[in-house]
C-alpha cells in the first residue's frame, strides 16, 4: 500500500487520501455509508459485497514465518507438525484467510499446537516474533518486506498456489452506483 500511495501522490491528481485499517466488515460498512470511496483489501465473502463492484488485483500465498535464527530453520527433515512445539500465531475466527489456513494445516495431518495465539495484529506479531521462537501464519504480502530485509524467514512449507476465496471477477471494491472522484482509500489488512 505505501508503494501504491507513493505512485498515486506523484501522479499529479489532487486529492485527500485517508488510509484506514481494519476488518473487512468495518471497512465495507464505511464504503456503504459513503464515508470512503474505495476499499483495497482481502476478498470478503460474496454475500458481504453484494451491490458492490470489485476487481482482483493479485493473489498471494500463505506464509509460515519465523525469526532469522529459529531452530526449525536448521532441521534437515522439517515437517509442518514440528511447529506445534512453538507458539503459533494464527488468524482468528472470521479472518478472511482462516479457512485456507485450516485446510492447509489439515492436509499435513492432525497435530497439536500447545500455544495457539489468534491475532490479526501485524504489529503485535512482528514484536512477538522478535521476542520468541513463535511461528506466524500469515499472508505472504504482509511480511514480504520483513523477509527481504532479513528480519524474518520462511519455513519450508509447500503452501501450493496463491489462495483465492472466490471464482468471480475481483476489482477494487466501491459502490457501483457512485461515480465520484476518489478522496479516501481504506485498506483492509485483515
PDB file of C-alpha atoms in Angstrom:
ATOM      1  CA  UNK A   1       0.000   0.000   0.000  1.00  0.00           C
ATOM      2  CA  UNK A   2       2.769   2.529   0.730  1.00  0.00           C
ATOM      3  CA  UNK A   3       4.207   1.985  -2.768  1.00  0.00           C
ATOM      4  CA  UNK A   4       0.774   2.375  -4.366  1.00  0.00           C
ATOM      5  CA  UNK A   5       0.211   5.635  -2.495  1.00  0.00           C
ATOM      6  CA  UNK A   6       3.674   6.871  -3.451  1.00  0.00           C
ATOM      7  CA  UNK A   7       2.802   6.395  -7.124  1.00  0.00           C
ATOM      8  CA  UNK A   8      -0.633   7.963  -6.606  1.00  0.00           C
ATOM      9  CA  UNK A   9       0.759  11.084  -4.901  1.00  0.00           C
ATOM     10  CA  UNK A  10       3.324  11.506  -7.683  1.00  0.00           C
ATOM     11  CA  UNK A  11       0.653  11.200 -10.398  1.00  0.00           C
ATOM     12  CA  UNK A  12      -0.450  14.813 -10.102  1.00  0.00           C
ATOM     13  CA  UNK A  13      -4.007  14.003  -9.011  1.00  0.00           C
ATOM     14  CA  UNK A  14      -5.110  16.405  -6.290  1.00  0.00           C
ATOM     15  CA  UNK A  15      -6.989  14.510  -3.590  1.00  0.00           C
ATOM     16  CA  UNK A  16      -7.027  13.904   0.118  1.00  0.00           C
ATOM     17  CA  UNK A  17      -6.161  10.313   0.885  1.00  0.00           C
ATOM     18  CA  UNK A  18      -7.185   8.789   4.201  1.00  0.00           C
ATOM     19  CA  UNK A  19      -5.798   5.339   4.951  1.00  0.00           C
ATOM     20  CA  UNK A  20      -7.917   3.339   7.383  1.00  0.00           C
ATOM     21  CA  UNK A  21      -7.057  -0.163   8.538  1.00  0.00           C
ATOM     22  CA  UNK A  22      -9.491  -2.637   9.977  1.00  0.00           C
ATOM     23  CA  UNK A  23     -11.550  -5.765   9.428  1.00  0.00           C
ATOM     24  CA  UNK A  24     -13.409  -6.149   6.135  1.00  0.00           C
ATOM     25  CA  UNK A  25     -16.859  -5.780   7.730  1.00  0.00           C
ATOM     26  CA  UNK A  26     -15.941  -2.403   9.212  1.00  0.00           C
ATOM     27  CA  UNK A  27     -14.381  -1.086   6.018  1.00  0.00           C
ATOM     28  CA  UNK A  28     -17.269  -2.313   3.890  1.00  0.00           C
ATOM     29  CA  UNK A  29     -19.689  -0.529   6.241  1.00  0.00           C
ATOM     30  CA  UNK A  30     -17.722   2.703   5.700  1.00  0.00           C
ATOM     31  CA  UNK A  31     -17.916   2.120   1.959  1.00  0.00           C
ATOM     32  CA  UNK A  32     -21.659   1.508   2.000  1.00  0.00           C
ATOM     33  CA  UNK A  33     -22.268   4.633   4.100  1.00  0.00           C
ATOM     34  CA  UNK A  34     -20.188   6.774   1.726  1.00  0.00           C
ATOM     35  CA  UNK A  35     -17.530   7.574   4.338  1.00  0.00           C
ATOM     36  CA  UNK A  36     -14.894   6.128   1.984  1.00  0.00           C
ATOM     37  CA  UNK A  37     -14.893   5.798  -1.778  1.00  0.00           C
ATOM     38  CA  UNK A  38     -12.616   2.794  -2.227  1.00  0.00           C
ATOM     39  CA  UNK A  39     -11.519  -0.236  -0.239  1.00  0.00           C
ATOM     40  CA  UNK A  40      -8.410  -2.194  -1.163  1.00  0.00           C
ATOM     41  CA  UNK A  41      -8.058  -5.402   0.795  1.00  0.00           C
ATOM     42  CA  UNK A  42      -8.555  -9.100   1.071  1.00  0.00           C
ATOM     43  CA  UNK A  43     -11.544 -10.625  -0.627  1.00  0.00           C
ATOM     44  CA  UNK A  44     -14.660 -10.788   1.541  1.00  0.00           C
ATOM     45  CA  UNK A  45     -17.345 -13.451   1.283  1.00  0.00           C
ATOM     46  CA  UNK A  46     -19.580 -12.938  -1.785  1.00  0.00           C
ATOM     47  CA  UNK A  47     -22.632 -12.119   0.378  1.00  0.00           C
ATOM     48  CA  UNK A  48     -20.756  -9.324   2.142  1.00  0.00           C
ATOM     49  CA  UNK A  49     -20.040  -7.491  -1.109  1.00  0.00           C
ATOM     50  CA  UNK A  50     -23.459  -7.728  -2.749  1.00  0.00           C
ATOM     51  CA  UNK A  51     -24.199  -4.495  -4.611  1.00  0.00           C
ATOM     52  CA  UNK A  52     -20.518  -3.561  -4.866  1.00  0.00           C
ATOM     53  CA  UNK A  53     -18.196  -3.944  -7.810  1.00  0.00           C
ATOM     54  CA  UNK A  54     -14.772  -5.418  -7.280  1.00  0.00           C
ATOM     55  CA  UNK A  55     -11.624  -6.399  -9.158  1.00  0.00           C
ATOM     56  CA  UNK A  56      -8.907  -8.934  -8.452  1.00  0.00           C
ATOM     57  CA  UNK A  57      -5.568  -7.148  -8.105  1.00  0.00           C
ATOM     58  CA  UNK A  58      -3.351 -10.045  -7.041  1.00  0.00           C
ATOM     59  CA  UNK A  59      -3.251 -13.364  -5.189  1.00  0.00           C
ATOM     60  CA  UNK A  60      -0.801 -14.338  -2.528  1.00  0.00           C
ATOM     61  CA  UNK A  61       0.371 -17.417  -0.682  1.00  0.00           C
ATOM     62  CA  UNK A  62       0.076 -18.298   2.965  1.00  0.00           C
ATOM     63  CA  UNK A  63       3.458 -17.998   4.696  1.00  0.00           C
ATOM     64  CA  UNK A  64       4.886 -19.694   7.770  1.00  0.00           C
ATOM     65  CA  UNK A  65       7.235 -17.068   9.178  1.00  0.00           C
ATOM     66  CA  UNK A  66       9.853 -17.241  11.933  1.00  0.00           C
ATOM     67  CA  UNK A  67      12.733 -15.191  13.248  1.00  0.00           C
ATOM     68  CA  UNK A  68      16.070 -15.452  11.398  1.00  0.00           C
ATOM     69  CA  UNK A  69      17.648 -17.812  13.974  1.00  0.00           C
ATOM     70  CA  UNK A  70      14.634 -20.044  14.608  1.00  0.00           C
ATOM     71  CA  UNK A  71      15.587 -23.681  15.434  1.00  0.00           C
ATOM     72  CA  UNK A  72      13.206 -25.101  12.787  1.00  0.00           C
ATOM     73  CA  UNK A  73      15.258 -23.468  10.022  1.00  0.00           C
ATOM     74  CA  UNK A  74      18.123 -25.872  10.678  1.00  0.00           C
ATOM     75  CA  UNK A  75      16.071 -29.081  10.938  1.00  0.00           C
ATOM     76  CA  UNK A  76      17.097 -31.297   7.975  1.00  0.00           C
ATOM     77  CA  UNK A  77      13.795 -33.189   7.682  1.00  0.00           C
ATOM     78  CA  UNK A  78      11.342 -30.441   8.611  1.00  0.00           C
ATOM     79  CA  UNK A  79       7.655 -31.366   8.769  1.00  0.00           C
ATOM     80  CA  UNK A  80       4.804 -28.970   9.434  1.00  0.00           C
ATOM     81  CA  UNK A  81       3.793 -30.859  12.592  1.00  0.00           C
ATOM     82  CA  UNK A  82       7.017 -29.574  14.211  1.00  0.00           C
ATOM     83  CA  UNK A  83       5.536 -26.094  14.569  1.00  0.00           C
ATOM     84  CA  UNK A  84       3.264 -27.443  17.320  1.00  0.00           C
ATOM     85  CA  UNK A  85       6.087 -27.298  19.867  1.00  0.00           C
ATOM     86  CA  UNK A  86       6.328 -23.494  19.499  1.00  0.00           C
ATOM     87  CA  UNK A  87       3.820 -20.682  19.987  1.00  0.00           C
ATOM     88  CA  UNK A  88       1.812 -20.332  16.763  1.00  0.00           C
ATOM     89  CA  UNK A  89       0.217 -17.060  15.685  1.00  0.00           C
ATOM     90  CA  UNK A  90      -2.874 -17.708  13.566  1.00  0.00           C
ATOM     91  CA  UNK A  91      -5.752 -15.705  12.131  1.00  0.00           C
ATOM     92  CA  UNK A  92      -8.787 -15.688  14.453  1.00  0.00           C
ATOM     93  CA  UNK A  93     -12.302 -16.869  13.600  1.00  0.00           C
ATOM     94  CA  UNK A  94     -13.788 -14.570  10.986  1.00  0.00           C
ATOM     95  CA  UNK A  95     -10.432 -13.732   9.366  1.00  0.00           C
ATOM     96  CA  UNK A  96     -10.616 -13.996   5.592  1.00  0.00           C
ATOM     97  CA  UNK A  97      -7.642 -16.374   5.305  1.00  0.00           C
ATOM     98  CA  UNK A  98      -8.573 -18.681   8.220  1.00  0.00           C
ATOM     99  CA  UNK A  99     -10.451 -21.312   6.144  1.00  0.00           C
ATOM    100  CA  UNK A 100      -7.474 -21.535   3.786  1.00  0.00           C
ATOM    101  CA  UNK A 101      -5.041 -21.870   6.710  1.00  0.00           C
ATOM    102  CA  UNK A 102      -7.206 -24.563   8.311  1.00  0.00           C
ATOM    103  CA  UNK A 103      -7.390 -26.543   5.047  1.00  0.00           C
ATOM    104  CA  UNK A 104      -3.631 -26.245   4.630  1.00  0.00           C
ATOM    105  CA  UNK A 105      -2.952 -27.466   8.173  1.00  0.00           C
ATOM    106  CA  UNK A 106      -5.427 -30.335   7.742  1.00  0.00           C
ATOM    107  CA  UNK A 107      -3.598 -31.576   4.635  1.00  0.00           C
ATOM    108  CA  UNK A 108      -0.489 -32.051   6.759  1.00  0.00           C
ATOM    109  CA  UNK A 109      -2.137 -34.338   9.307  1.00  0.00           C
ATOM    110  CA  UNK A 110      -3.626 -33.960  12.732  1.00  0.00           C
ATOM    111  CA  UNK A 111      -1.160 -32.411  15.147  1.00  0.00           C
ATOM    112  CA  UNK A 112      -1.488 -30.409  18.336  1.00  0.00           C
ATOM    113  CA  UNK A 113      -0.480 -26.800  18.792  1.00  0.00           C
ATOM    114  CA  UNK A 114       0.008 -26.269  22.508  1.00  0.00           C
ATOM    115  CA  UNK A 115       0.419 -22.478  22.411  1.00  0.00           C
ATOM    116  CA  UNK A 116      -2.014 -21.030  19.879  1.00  0.00           C
ATOM    117  CA  UNK A 117      -2.382 -17.249  19.718  1.00  0.00           C
ATOM    118  CA  UNK A 118      -5.124 -15.821  17.494  1.00  0.00           C
ATOM    119  CA  UNK A 119      -4.422 -12.338  16.136  1.00  0.00           C
ATOM    120  CA  UNK A 120      -4.776 -10.123  13.098  1.00  0.00           C
ATOM    121  CA  UNK A 121      -2.388  -7.521  14.519  1.00  0.00           C
ATOM    122  CA  UNK A 122       0.727  -7.447  12.371  1.00  0.00           C
ATOM    123  CA  UNK A 123       2.469  -5.027  14.765  1.00  0.00           C
ATOM    124  CA  UNK A 124       1.879  -7.437  17.667  1.00  0.00           C
ATOM    125  CA  UNK A 125       3.016 -10.432  15.601  1.00  0.00           C
ATOM    126  CA  UNK A 126       6.217  -8.706  14.466  1.00  0.00           C
ATOM    127  CA  UNK A 127       7.118  -7.783  18.049  1.00  0.00           C
ATOM    128  CA  UNK A 128       6.211 -11.229  19.378  1.00  0.00           C
ATOM    129  CA  UNK A 129       8.379 -12.972  16.757  1.00  0.00           C
ATOM    130  CA  UNK A 130      11.340 -10.798  17.738  1.00  0.00           C
ATOM    131  CA  UNK A 131      10.911 -11.829  21.401  1.00  0.00           C
ATOM    132  CA  UNK A 132      10.105 -15.525  20.994  1.00  0.00           C
ATOM    133  CA  UNK A 133      10.540 -18.620  18.839  1.00  0.00           C
ATOM    134  CA  UNK A 134       6.958 -18.338  17.588  1.00  0.00           C
ATOM    135  CA  UNK A 135       5.695 -19.307  14.137  1.00  0.00           C
ATOM    136  CA  UNK A 136       3.436 -16.770  12.393  1.00  0.00           C
ATOM    137  CA  UNK A 137       0.935 -17.993   9.790  1.00  0.00           C
ATOM    138  CA  UNK A 138       0.067 -15.009   7.613  1.00  0.00           C
ATOM    139  CA  UNK A 139      -0.454 -13.895   4.026  1.00  0.00           C
ATOM    140  CA  UNK A 140       2.944 -13.570   2.383  1.00  0.00           C
ATOM    141  CA  UNK A 141       2.323  -9.988   1.251  1.00  0.00           C
ATOM    142  CA  UNK A 142       2.124  -8.820   4.860  1.00  0.00           C
ATOM    143  CA  UNK A 143       5.710  -9.922   5.572  1.00  0.00           C
ATOM    144  CA  UNK A 144       7.461  -9.697   2.207  1.00  0.00           C
ATOM    145  CA  UNK A 145       9.474  -6.612   3.206  1.00  0.00           C
ATOM    146  CA  UNK A 146      10.411  -8.172   6.574  1.00  0.00           C
ATOM    147  CA  UNK A 147      11.694 -11.245   4.748  1.00  0.00           C
ATOM    148  CA  UNK A 148      13.554  -9.211   2.118  1.00  0.00           C
ATOM    149  CA  UNK A 149      15.211  -7.172   4.888  1.00  0.00           C
ATOM    150  CA  UNK A 150      16.249 -10.340   6.789  1.00  0.00           C
ATOM    151  CA  UNK A 151      14.090  -9.697   9.863  1.00  0.00           C
ATOM    152  CA  UNK A 152      12.127 -12.912   9.283  1.00  0.00           C
ATOM    153  CA  UNK A 153      12.473 -16.114   7.282  1.00  0.00           C
ATOM    154  CA  UNK A 154      10.028 -18.520   5.696  1.00  0.00           C
ATOM    155  CA  UNK A 155       9.755 -22.089   6.906  1.00  0.00           C
ATOM    156  CA  UNK A 156       9.984 -24.609   4.048  1.00  0.00           C
ATOM    157  CA  UNK A 157       6.247 -25.325   3.846  1.00  0.00           C
ATOM    158  CA  UNK A 158       4.718 -26.064   0.457  1.00  0.00           C
ATOM    159  CA  UNK A 159       1.584 -23.960   0.606  1.00  0.00           C
ATOM    160  CA  UNK A 160       0.686 -24.551  -3.022  1.00  0.00           C
ATOM    161  CA  UNK A 161      -0.788 -21.919  -5.273  1.00  0.00           C
ATOM    162  CA  UNK A 162      -1.814 -18.478  -4.025  1.00  0.00           C
ATOM    163  CA  UNK A 163      -5.137 -18.587  -2.204  1.00  0.00           C
ATOM    164  CA  UNK A 164      -8.234 -17.285  -3.882  1.00  0.00           C
ATOM    165  CA  UNK A 165     -11.516 -17.024  -1.969  1.00  0.00           C
ATOM    166  CA  UNK A 166     -13.963 -16.760  -4.845  1.00  0.00           C
ATOM    167  CA  UNK A 167     -14.001 -17.535  -8.564  1.00  0.00           C
ATOM    168  CA  UNK A 168     -15.819 -14.399  -9.749  1.00  0.00           C
ATOM    169  CA  UNK A 169     -14.222 -11.244 -11.136  1.00  0.00           C
ATOM    170  CA  UNK A 170     -12.499  -9.139  -8.476  1.00  0.00           C
ATOM    171  CA  UNK A 171     -11.870  -5.375  -8.636  1.00  0.00           C
ATOM    172  CA  UNK A 172     -11.252  -2.618  -6.070  1.00  0.00           C
ATOM    173  CA  UNK A 173     -14.472  -2.556  -4.097  1.00  0.00           C
ATOM    174  CA  UNK A 174     -16.541   0.587  -4.449  1.00  0.00           C
ATOM    175  CA  UNK A 175     -20.247   1.355  -4.541  1.00  0.00           C
ATOM    176  CA  UNK A 176     -21.441   0.513  -8.025  1.00  0.00           C
ATOM    177  CA  UNK A 177     -23.913   3.403  -8.015  1.00  0.00           C
ATOM    178  CA  UNK A 178     -21.367   6.148  -7.155  1.00  0.00           C
ATOM    179  CA  UNK A 179     -19.043   7.641  -9.742  1.00  0.00           C
ATOM    180  CA  UNK A 180     -17.212  10.414  -7.864  1.00  0.00           C
ATOM    181  CA  UNK A 181     -13.512  11.142  -7.522  1.00  0.00           C
ATOM    182  CA  UNK A 182     -11.567   9.013  -5.096  1.00  0.00           C
ATOM    183  CA  UNK A 183     -10.962  11.087  -1.982  1.00  0.00           C
ATOM    184  CA  UNK A 184     -10.309   8.361   0.576  1.00  0.00           C
ATOM    185  CA  UNK A 185      -8.887   4.888   0.477  1.00  0.00           C
ATOM    186  CA  UNK A 186      -9.490   2.268   3.136  1.00  0.00           C
ATOM    187  CA  UNK A 187      -7.016  -0.562   3.284  1.00  0.00           C
ATOM    188  CA  UNK A 188      -8.176  -3.831   4.802  1.00  0.00           C
ATOM    189  CA  UNK A 189      -5.276  -5.610   6.409  1.00  0.00           C
ATOM    190  CA  UNK A 190      -7.482  -8.440   7.582  1.00  0.00           C
TER     191      UNK A 190
END
